[in-house]
mmCIF file of C-alpha atoms in Angstrom:
data_model
loop_
_atom_site.group_PDB
_atom_site.id
_atom_site.type_symbol
_atom_site.label_atom_id
_atom_site.label_comp_id
_atom_site.label_asym_id
_atom_site.label_seq_id
_atom_site.Cartn_x
_atom_site.Cartn_y
_atom_site.Cartn_z
ATOM 1 C CA MET A 19 137.961 118.060 154.775
ATOM 2 C CA LYS A 20 133.985 117.587 155.830
ATOM 3 C CA MET A 21 134.904 119.778 158.792
ATOM 4 C CA THR A 22 136.954 122.201 156.772
ATOM 5 C CA ARG A 23 134.076 122.498 153.968
ATOM 6 C CA LEU A 24 131.554 123.576 156.800
ATOM 7 C CA LEU A 25 133.817 125.814 158.859
ATOM 8 C CA VAL A 26 133.439 127.871 155.449
ATOM 9 C CA THR A 27 130.231 127.490 154.938
ATOM 10 C CA ALA A 28 128.989 128.727 158.541
ATOM 11 C CA ALA A 29 131.556 131.562 157.354
ATOM 12 C CA ALA A 30 129.920 132.234 154.792
ATOM 13 C CA THR A 31 126.429 131.825 156.082
ATOM 14 C CA VAL A 32 127.306 134.315 158.651
ATOM 15 C CA LEU A 33 128.416 136.789 156.850
ATOM 16 C CA ALA A 34 125.961 137.150 154.243
ATOM 17 C CA ALA A 35 123.280 137.858 157.003
ATOM 18 C CA ALA A 36 125.011 141.146 159.038
ATOM 19 C CA PRO A 37 123.175 143.474 158.998
ATOM 20 C CA ALA A 38 122.065 146.672 156.648
ATOM 21 C CA LEU A 39 123.487 149.928 158.710
ATOM 22 C CA ALA A 40 120.175 150.675 160.241
ATOM 23 C CA ALA A 41 121.055 153.862 161.514
ATOM 24 C CA ASN A 42 119.058 157.347 160.226
ATOM 25 C CA LEU A 43 121.432 159.198 158.049
ATOM 26 C CA LEU A 44 119.747 162.158 157.287
ATOM 27 C CA THR A 45 119.475 164.655 160.443
ATOM 28 C CA ASN A 46 116.404 166.137 162.128
ATOM 29 C CA GLY A 47 114.369 162.684 160.439
ATOM 30 C CA SER A 48 111.382 163.822 162.348
ATOM 31 C CA PHE A 49 111.651 167.775 162.467
ATOM 32 C CA GLU A 50 112.550 167.833 166.394
ATOM 33 C CA ASP A 51 115.741 169.926 166.352
ATOM 34 C CA ARG A 52 113.708 173.088 166.453
ATOM 35 C CA THR A 53 111.676 174.364 169.636
ATOM 36 C CA VAL A 54 108.127 175.665 168.644
ATOM 37 C CA THR A 55 106.338 177.062 171.848
ATOM 38 C CA ALA A 56 103.177 179.318 171.818
ATOM 39 C CA THR A 57 104.842 182.446 171.453
ATOM 40 C CA ASP A 58 105.643 181.437 167.966
ATOM 41 C CA ALA A 59 102.918 182.003 165.247
ATOM 42 C CA CYS A 60 102.054 181.268 161.331
ATOM 43 C CA GLN A 61 98.964 180.568 159.361
ATOM 44 C CA GLY A 62 96.380 182.117 162.376
ATOM 45 C CA GLY A 63 97.644 180.066 165.355
ATOM 46 C CA ILE A 64 100.335 179.876 167.558
ATOM 47 C CA TRP A 65 102.553 176.717 168.231
ATOM 48 C CA CYS A 66 103.727 177.453 164.366
ATOM 49 C CA LEU A 67 107.042 178.343 162.901
ATOM 50 C CA ARG A 68 107.470 179.861 158.673
ATOM 51 C CA SER A 69 111.388 180.281 158.828
ATOM 52 C CA ASN A 70 113.733 179.283 156.890
ATOM 53 C CA THR A 71 115.825 177.689 159.347
ATOM 54 C CA SER A 72 112.599 176.399 161.231
ATOM 55 C CA THR A 73 114.667 172.350 159.884
ATOM 56 C CA PRO A 74 117.779 172.071 160.931
ATOM 57 C CA GLY A 75 120.092 169.603 158.426
ATOM 58 C CA TRP A 76 117.851 170.182 155.907
ATOM 59 C CA THR A 77 117.471 173.023 153.131
ATOM 60 C CA GLN A 78 114.307 174.407 152.755
ATOM 61 C CA PHE A 79 113.392 176.202 148.992
ATOM 62 C CA GLY A 80 110.805 177.672 148.191
ATOM 63 C CA ASP A 81 108.072 179.395 150.164
ATOM 64 C CA GLY A 82 105.334 177.295 152.021
ATOM 65 C CA VAL A 83 106.874 175.021 154.942
ATOM 66 C CA ASP A 84 105.793 175.418 158.582
ATOM 67 C CA LEU A 85 106.756 173.615 161.405
ATOM 68 C CA VAL A 86 103.743 172.592 162.909
ATOM 69 C CA HIS A 87 103.609 171.776 167.332
ATOM 70 C CA ASN A 88 101.219 168.987 168.415
ATOM 71 C CA ASN A 89 99.713 171.914 170.467
ATOM 72 C CA TYR A 90 98.620 173.856 167.555
ATOM 73 C CA VAL A 91 94.914 174.978 166.710
ATOM 74 C CA GLN A 92 93.159 176.472 163.620
ATOM 75 C CA ALA A 93 89.598 178.179 162.873
ATOM 76 C CA PRO A 94 87.280 176.293 163.288
ATOM 77 C CA GLY A 95 86.350 174.848 159.814
ATOM 78 C CA PHE A 96 89.798 173.472 159.393
ATOM 79 C CA GLU A 97 90.229 171.857 162.352
ATOM 80 C CA VAL A 98 94.129 169.883 162.819
ATOM 81 C CA LEU A 99 93.121 166.077 162.132
ATOM 82 C CA VAL A 100 96.310 164.501 163.646
ATOM 83 C CA ASP A 101 99.275 164.545 166.255
ATOM 84 C CA ALA A 102 103.123 164.307 164.057
ATOM 85 C CA SER A 103 103.970 160.459 163.733
ATOM 86 C CA ASN A 104 107.367 160.872 165.645
ATOM 87 C CA GLY A 105 108.157 163.006 168.042
ATOM 88 C CA VAL A 106 105.488 166.351 168.858
ATOM 89 C CA ASN A 107 106.324 168.629 165.253
ATOM 90 C CA PHE A 108 105.627 168.098 161.964
ATOM 91 C CA LEU A 109 105.996 169.517 158.379
ATOM 92 C CA ASP A 110 103.090 171.506 156.976
ATOM 93 C CA MET A 111 103.902 171.665 153.188
ATOM 94 C CA ASN A 112 101.936 174.723 151.600
ATOM 95 C CA GLN A 113 100.525 177.653 153.227
ATOM 96 C CA GLY A 114 97.770 179.644 151.477
ATOM 97 C CA GLY A 115 98.794 178.771 148.038
ATOM 98 C CA ALA A 116 102.568 178.838 148.311
ATOM 99 C CA LEU A 117 104.283 175.969 147.507
ATOM 100 C CA GLY A 118 107.794 174.843 149.925
ATOM 101 C CA GLY A 119 109.785 171.701 149.709
ATOM 102 C CA ILE A 120 113.054 170.140 151.603
ATOM 103 C CA PHE A 121 116.022 168.301 150.514
ATOM 104 C CA GLN A 122 119.242 166.950 152.338
ATOM 105 C CA ILE A 123 122.727 165.232 151.264
ATOM 106 C CA VAL A 124 124.284 162.574 152.757
ATOM 107 C CA SER A 125 127.869 160.630 151.808
ATOM 108 C CA ALA A 126 127.417 157.297 149.317
ATOM 109 C CA THR A 127 129.762 155.009 147.141
ATOM 110 C CA ALA A 128 128.217 153.821 143.666
ATOM 111 C CA GLY A 129 125.527 150.813 143.518
ATOM 112 C CA GLN A 130 124.730 150.977 147.573
ATOM 113 C CA ILE A 131 121.819 150.353 147.865
ATOM 114 C CA PHE A 132 119.060 152.997 149.608
ATOM 115 C CA HIS A 133 116.270 152.371 151.158
ATOM 116 C CA LEU A 134 113.643 155.209 152.052
ATOM 117 C CA SER A 135 110.392 155.970 154.193
ATOM 118 C CA LEU A 136 108.687 158.703 155.477
ATOM 119 C CA ASP A 137 104.834 158.885 157.215
ATOM 120 C CA THR A 138 102.753 161.397 155.513
ATOM 121 C CA THR A 139 99.141 162.239 155.387
ATOM 122 C CA ALA A 140 96.288 165.219 155.127
ATOM 123 C CA TRP A 141 96.863 167.067 158.528
ATOM 124 C CA ALA A 142 93.746 169.373 158.400
ATOM 125 C CA VAL A 143 89.958 169.747 157.154
ATOM 126 C CA ASN A 144 90.507 170.469 153.641
ATOM 127 C CA SER A 145 88.714 169.762 150.516
ATOM 128 C CA ARG A 146 91.441 169.837 148.494
ATOM 129 C CA GLY A 147 93.962 167.286 148.624
ATOM 130 C CA GLY A 148 97.477 168.183 149.157
ATOM 131 C CA LEU A 149 99.737 166.935 147.018
ATOM 132 C CA LEU A 150 103.415 165.828 147.661
ATOM 133 C CA GLY A 151 106.440 164.318 145.583
ATOM 134 C CA TYR A 152 109.740 162.974 146.731
ATOM 135 C CA GLU A 153 112.659 161.365 145.655
ATOM 136 C CA LEU A 154 116.180 159.896 145.559
ATOM 137 C CA TYR A 155 118.677 161.297 143.414
ATOM 138 C CA ASP A 156 121.710 162.245 142.344
ATOM 139 C CA PRO A 157 122.968 165.449 143.149
ATOM 140 C CA THR A 158 126.242 165.365 141.276
ATOM 141 C CA SER A 159 124.209 164.786 137.797
ATOM 142 C CA GLY A 160 120.963 165.684 139.021
ATOM 143 C CA ALA A 161 119.277 162.454 138.334
ATOM 144 C CA VAL A 162 116.177 161.513 139.636
ATOM 145 C CA LEU A 163 116.595 157.750 141.151
ATOM 146 C CA ALA A 164 112.953 156.565 142.507
ATOM 147 C CA SER A 165 110.228 158.795 142.622
ATOM 148 C CA GLY A 166 107.240 158.623 144.426
ATOM 149 C CA SER A 167 103.779 160.763 145.051
ATOM 150 C CA TYR A 168 100.846 161.010 147.389
ATOM 151 C CA SER A 169 97.430 162.945 147.431
ATOM 152 C CA ASP A 170 95.302 162.338 150.145
ATOM 153 C CA PRO A 171 91.941 164.406 150.498
ATOM 154 C CA THR A 172 90.666 163.323 153.305
ATOM 155 C CA GLY A 173 93.684 162.936 155.727
ATOM 156 C CA GLY A 174 94.110 161.524 159.983
ATOM 157 C CA THR A 175 95.737 158.814 159.256
ATOM 158 C CA TRP A 176 99.766 159.236 158.769
ATOM 159 C CA ILE A 177 100.887 156.786 155.642
ATOM 160 C CA THR A 178 104.429 155.065 155.698
ATOM 161 C CA ARG A 179 105.763 155.373 152.131
ATOM 162 C CA THR A 180 109.112 154.002 151.009
ATOM 163 C CA LEU A 181 111.495 153.804 148.111
ATOM 164 C CA ASP A 182 114.320 152.598 147.139
ATOM 165 C CA ALA A 183 118.047 153.301 144.716
ATOM 166 C CA ALA A 184 121.079 152.990 144.084
ATOM 167 C CA ALA A 185 123.051 155.534 144.657
ATOM 168 C CA THR A 186 125.446 156.103 141.386
ATOM 169 C CA SER A 187 128.046 159.318 142.571
ATOM 170 C CA ASN A 188 129.943 158.935 146.020
ATOM 171 C CA SER A 189 126.199 161.445 147.226
ATOM 172 C CA ILE A 190 122.630 160.908 147.308
ATOM 173 C CA GLY A 191 119.714 163.211 147.520
ATOM 174 C CA VAL A 192 116.189 163.276 149.793
ATOM 175 C CA ARG A 193 113.664 166.254 147.833
ATOM 176 C CA ILE A 194 109.943 166.130 149.132
ATOM 177 C CA GLN A 195 107.940 169.125 148.209
ATOM 178 C CA ALA A 196 104.453 170.317 147.551
ATOM 179 C CA LEU A 197 103.678 169.731 144.057
ATOM 180 C CA ARG A 198 99.735 171.480 143.632
ATOM 181 C CA SER A 199 99.616 175.109 143.879
ATOM 182 C CA THR A 200 96.005 174.578 145.215
ATOM 183 C CA GLN A 201 95.946 171.881 147.619
ATOM 184 C CA ALA A 202 95.882 172.577 151.542
ATOM 185 C CA GLY A 203 97.439 170.856 154.529
ATOM 186 C CA PRO A 204 99.873 167.956 152.914
ATOM 187 C CA GLY A 205 102.068 166.299 156.085
ATOM 188 C CA LEU A 206 105.623 165.456 156.285
ATOM 189 C CA ASP A 207 107.297 163.581 159.160
ATOM 190 C CA ASN A 208 109.514 160.610 160.614
ATOM 191 C CA VAL A 209 111.653 160.648 157.451
ATOM 192 C CA ILE A 210 113.842 158.008 157.605
ATOM 193 C CA LEU A 211 116.839 157.183 155.273
ATOM 194 C CA THR A 212 119.357 153.718 155.548
ATOM 195 C CA ALA A 213 121.833 151.765 152.758
ATOM 196 C CA ASP A 214 122.614 148.447 152.370
ATOM 197 C CA ALA A 215 126.433 148.158 153.987
ATOM 198 C CA VAL A 216 129.062 147.682 151.196
ATOM 199 C CA THR A 217 131.123 145.090 151.016
ATOM 200 C CA VAL A 218 134.696 145.331 150.185
ATOM 201 C CA PRO A 219 136.657 143.185 148.665
ATOM 202 C CA GLY A 220 139.224 142.362 151.401
ATOM 203 C CA ALA A 221 138.182 143.644 153.966
ATOM 204 C CA VAL A 222 138.380 142.398 157.648
ATOM 205 C CA PRO A 223 135.095 141.681 158.967
ATOM 206 C CA GLU A 224 134.243 144.233 161.999
ATOM 207 C CA PRO A 225 133.969 143.288 165.549
ATOM 208 C CA ALA A 226 130.139 142.083 165.755
ATOM 209 C CA THR A 227 131.302 139.960 162.451
ATOM 210 C CA TRP A 228 133.604 138.396 163.907
ATOM 211 C CA ALA A 229 132.085 137.302 166.961
ATOM 212 C CA MET A 230 128.474 135.481 164.884
ATOM 213 C CA MET A 231 131.042 133.694 162.466
ATOM 214 C CA ILE A 232 133.333 132.703 166.147
ATOM 215 C CA GLY A 233 129.412 131.860 167.424
ATOM 216 C CA GLY A 234 128.936 129.764 164.560
ATOM 217 C CA PHE A 235 132.495 128.075 164.308
ATOM 218 C CA GLY A 236 131.534 126.974 168.597
ATOM 219 C CA LEU A 237 128.088 125.135 167.471
ATOM 220 C CA ILE A 238 129.794 123.443 164.570
ATOM 221 C CA GLY A 239 132.674 122.604 166.657
ATOM 222 C CA ALA A 240 129.489 120.968 169.789
ATOM 223 C CA SER A 241 128.126 119.709 167.103
ATOM 224 C CA MET A 242 130.434 117.861 165.514
ATOM 225 C CA ARG A 243 131.933 116.666 169.627
ATOM 226 C CA ARG A 244 128.691 115.385 170.619
ATOM 227 C CA ARG A 245 128.504 113.347 167.111
ATOM 228 C CA SER A 246 131.792 111.755 167.720
ATOM 229 C CA ARG A 247 130.632 110.849 171.028
ATOM 230 C CA ALA A 248 127.919 109.320 169.895
ATOM 231 C CA THR A 249 130.344 107.009 167.026
ATOM 232 C CA LYS A 250 132.682 105.810 169.833
ATOM 233 C CA ALA A 251 129.065 104.536 171.946
ATOM 234 C CA VAL A 252 127.889 103.191 169.334
ATOM 235 C CA ALA A 253 131.197 101.558 168.557
ATOM 236 C CA ALA A 254 131.852 100.231 171.681
#
């Protein structure tokens, strides 16, 4: 009876420890899926692309999203402060006072918990701090599930910001946009969306979970065998 209780407890512990889905659910979260070369130009310099096709996987809206490569150099007085936080490309979310934004929608299960992280900075020298907003929202109802913003007049350092929200329908969206038309240099990179696993009653555990359970049972069995041998030795 005691062994049965131990096995049940071990199984529950292993199932509770099953890992969350760690893969990035977003396409092109680091904006590397579009090649930028010295033949591309925007903002008065090369190695910069301004196009509604510059962010595959994302839908752009407004006007002002620039795909910037690490080789890009601005005019004197507006020096570039950073390279991409991941890879060789990042986004500038404002161009000459024009607001810009991007969004992407992924499948979800109502009640499933999603985790958003993104790297932000003021990527160029400027005296007008960029104001950038980011949110998780329900594409079905349009309701904002969680939101945040940042403003950074100095820049030079990528800062990771996070949001968590529970889906309320069969999809969830990520939307990031510039919020101030007079801003300069709001940078964005390394956008990651992950989700906790959905537990379905009666579902068969995945192979990795079975392996963890079997390993746990093996440890319990070994422990009980050692205990049995020790008991016999004392009795002898």
